[in-house]
Tab-separated table of C-alpha atoms in Angstrom:
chain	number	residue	atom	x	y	z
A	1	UNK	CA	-54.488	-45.235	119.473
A	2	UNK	CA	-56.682	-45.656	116.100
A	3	UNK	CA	-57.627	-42.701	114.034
A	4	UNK	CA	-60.949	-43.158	115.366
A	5	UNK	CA	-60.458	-42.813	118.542
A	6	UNK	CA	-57.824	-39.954	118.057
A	7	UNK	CA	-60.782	-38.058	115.712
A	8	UNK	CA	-62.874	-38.445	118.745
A	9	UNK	CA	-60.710	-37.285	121.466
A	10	UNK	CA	-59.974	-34.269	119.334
A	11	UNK	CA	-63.879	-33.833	118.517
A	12	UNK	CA	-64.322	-34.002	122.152
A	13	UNK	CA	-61.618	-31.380	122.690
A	14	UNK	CA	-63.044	-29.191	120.573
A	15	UNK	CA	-66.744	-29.616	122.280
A	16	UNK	CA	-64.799	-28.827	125.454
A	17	UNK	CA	-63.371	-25.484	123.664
A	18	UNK	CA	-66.586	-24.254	122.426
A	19	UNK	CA	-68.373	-24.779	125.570
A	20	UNK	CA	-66.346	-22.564	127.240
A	21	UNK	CA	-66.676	-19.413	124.532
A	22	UNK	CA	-67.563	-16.303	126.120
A	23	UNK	CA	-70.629	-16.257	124.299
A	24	UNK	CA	-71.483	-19.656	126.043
A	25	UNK	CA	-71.472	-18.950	128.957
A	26	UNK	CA	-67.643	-19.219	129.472
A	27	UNK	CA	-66.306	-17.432	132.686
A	28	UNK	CA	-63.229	-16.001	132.109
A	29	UNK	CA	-62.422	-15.573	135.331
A	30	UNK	CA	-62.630	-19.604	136.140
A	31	UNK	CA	-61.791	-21.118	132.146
A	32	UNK	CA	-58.416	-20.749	130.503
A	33	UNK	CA	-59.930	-21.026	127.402
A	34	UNK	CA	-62.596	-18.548	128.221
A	35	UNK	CA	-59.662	-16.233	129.541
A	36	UNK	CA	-58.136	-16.626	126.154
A	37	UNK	CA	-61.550	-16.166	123.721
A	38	UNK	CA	-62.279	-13.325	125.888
A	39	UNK	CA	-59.192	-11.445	125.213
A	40	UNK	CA	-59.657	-11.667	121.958
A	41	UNK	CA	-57.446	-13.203	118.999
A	42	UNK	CA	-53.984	-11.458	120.010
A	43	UNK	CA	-53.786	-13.215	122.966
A	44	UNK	CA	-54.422	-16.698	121.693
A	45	UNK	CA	-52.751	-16.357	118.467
A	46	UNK	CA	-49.152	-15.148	121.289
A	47	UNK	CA	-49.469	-18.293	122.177
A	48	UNK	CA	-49.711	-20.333	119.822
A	49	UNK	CA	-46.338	-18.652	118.855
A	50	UNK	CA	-45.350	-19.398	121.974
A	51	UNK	CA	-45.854	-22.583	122.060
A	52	UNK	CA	-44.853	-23.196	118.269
A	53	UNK	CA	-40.775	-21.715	120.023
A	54	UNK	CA	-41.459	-24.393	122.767
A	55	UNK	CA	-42.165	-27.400	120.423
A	56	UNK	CA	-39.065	-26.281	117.780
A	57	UNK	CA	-37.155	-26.199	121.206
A	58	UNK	CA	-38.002	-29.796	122.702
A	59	UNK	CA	-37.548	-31.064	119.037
A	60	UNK	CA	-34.582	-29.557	118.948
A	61	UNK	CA	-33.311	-31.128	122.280
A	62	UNK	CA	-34.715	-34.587	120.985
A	63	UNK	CA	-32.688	-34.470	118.080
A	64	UNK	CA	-30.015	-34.049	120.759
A	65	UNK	CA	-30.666	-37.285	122.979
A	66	UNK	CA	-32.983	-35.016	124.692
A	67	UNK	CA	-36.378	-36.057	126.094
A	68	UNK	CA	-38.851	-36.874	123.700
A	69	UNK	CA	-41.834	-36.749	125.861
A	70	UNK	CA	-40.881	-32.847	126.160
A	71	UNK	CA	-41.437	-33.050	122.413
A	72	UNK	CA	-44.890	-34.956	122.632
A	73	UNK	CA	-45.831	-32.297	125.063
A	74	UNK	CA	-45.253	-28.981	123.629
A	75	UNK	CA	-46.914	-30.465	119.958
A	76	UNK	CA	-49.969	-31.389	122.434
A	77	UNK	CA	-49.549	-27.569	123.955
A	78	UNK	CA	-49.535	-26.159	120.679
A	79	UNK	CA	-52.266	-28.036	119.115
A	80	UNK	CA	-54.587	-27.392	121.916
A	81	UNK	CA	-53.830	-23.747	121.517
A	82	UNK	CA	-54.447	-23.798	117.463
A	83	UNK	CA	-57.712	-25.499	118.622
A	84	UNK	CA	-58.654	-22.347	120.217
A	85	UNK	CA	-57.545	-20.027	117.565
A	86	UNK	CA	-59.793	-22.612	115.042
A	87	UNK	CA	-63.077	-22.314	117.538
A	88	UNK	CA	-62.898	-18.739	117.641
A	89	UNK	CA	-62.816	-18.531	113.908
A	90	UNK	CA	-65.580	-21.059	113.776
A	91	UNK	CA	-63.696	-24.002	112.424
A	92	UNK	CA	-62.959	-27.498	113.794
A	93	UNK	CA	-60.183	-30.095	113.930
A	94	UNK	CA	-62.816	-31.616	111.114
A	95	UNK	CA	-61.888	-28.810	108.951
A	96	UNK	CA	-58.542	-29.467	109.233
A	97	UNK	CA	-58.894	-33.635	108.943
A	98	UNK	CA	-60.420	-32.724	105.861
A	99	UNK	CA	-57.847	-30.344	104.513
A	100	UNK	CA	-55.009	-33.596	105.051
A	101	UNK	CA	-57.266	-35.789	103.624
A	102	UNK	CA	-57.581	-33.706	100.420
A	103	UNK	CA	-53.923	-33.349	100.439
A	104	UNK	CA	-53.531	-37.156	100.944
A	105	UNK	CA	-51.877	-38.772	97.913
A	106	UNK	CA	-50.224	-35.324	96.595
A	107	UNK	CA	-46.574	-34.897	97.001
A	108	UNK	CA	-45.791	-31.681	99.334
A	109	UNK	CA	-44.032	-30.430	96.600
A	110	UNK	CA	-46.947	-30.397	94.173
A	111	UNK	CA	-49.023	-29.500	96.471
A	112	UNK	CA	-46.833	-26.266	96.888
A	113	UNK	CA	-46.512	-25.673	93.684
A	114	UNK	CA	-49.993	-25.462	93.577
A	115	UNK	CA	-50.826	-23.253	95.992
A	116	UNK	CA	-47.809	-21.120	94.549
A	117	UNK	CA	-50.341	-21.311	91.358
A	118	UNK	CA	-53.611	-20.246	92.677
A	119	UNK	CA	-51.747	-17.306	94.290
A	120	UNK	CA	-50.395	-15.581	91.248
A	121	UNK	CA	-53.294	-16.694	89.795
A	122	UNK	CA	-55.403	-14.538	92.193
A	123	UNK	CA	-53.288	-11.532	91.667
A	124	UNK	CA	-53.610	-11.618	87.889
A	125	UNK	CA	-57.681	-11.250	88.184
């Protein structure tokens, strides 16, 4: 799959997601996502924890001759749940494209180092 078409599956995702907000129109009592928006961020935000465990687990067992579909399917769990978390907050997997982008090019550790930075930085003023 191309990055365009992988940008678009996740931009249609995330169409999906909103629709289905509460303040939509989203029935909670037929929509997951609905269900999860409704009860507010506690409930998505346990499962994206949840499924965070689940995809260390099934990476885990990969690293172990395990199966690495299991892997492939707890990252998809966990992203769709962080998609749900970033709709509620008003964001978009467009936010976060553009957040890697920006970091494209910079070395993880400068990049932490930076951040690292800005913080102290923000507690001196």
């Amino acid at each position: 799959m191309n990055a365009m078409s992988s940008n678009d599956s996740l931009a249609r995702l995330a169409a999906i997601i909103e629709s289905r907000k509460p303040a939509n129109g989203g029935d909670p009592q037929a929509s997951y996502v609905a269900r999860l928006l409704h009860k507010g961020p506690d409930a998505f935000l346990k499962k994206i924890g949840e499924e965070a465990t689940e995809t260390v687990m099934a990476a885990k067992d990969a690293d172990n001759g395990g199966d690495r579909q299991k892997l492939v399917g707890e990252v998809a769990d966990l992203w769709f749940h962080s998609m749900i978390a970033l709709a509620h907050y008003g964001l978009s997997p467009a936010d976060v494209i553009a957040e890697l982008e920006r970091r494209e090019g910079t070395s993880g550790i400068e990049e932490k180092a930076l951040r690292k930075a800005l913080l102290r930085e923000g507690e001196q003023t």
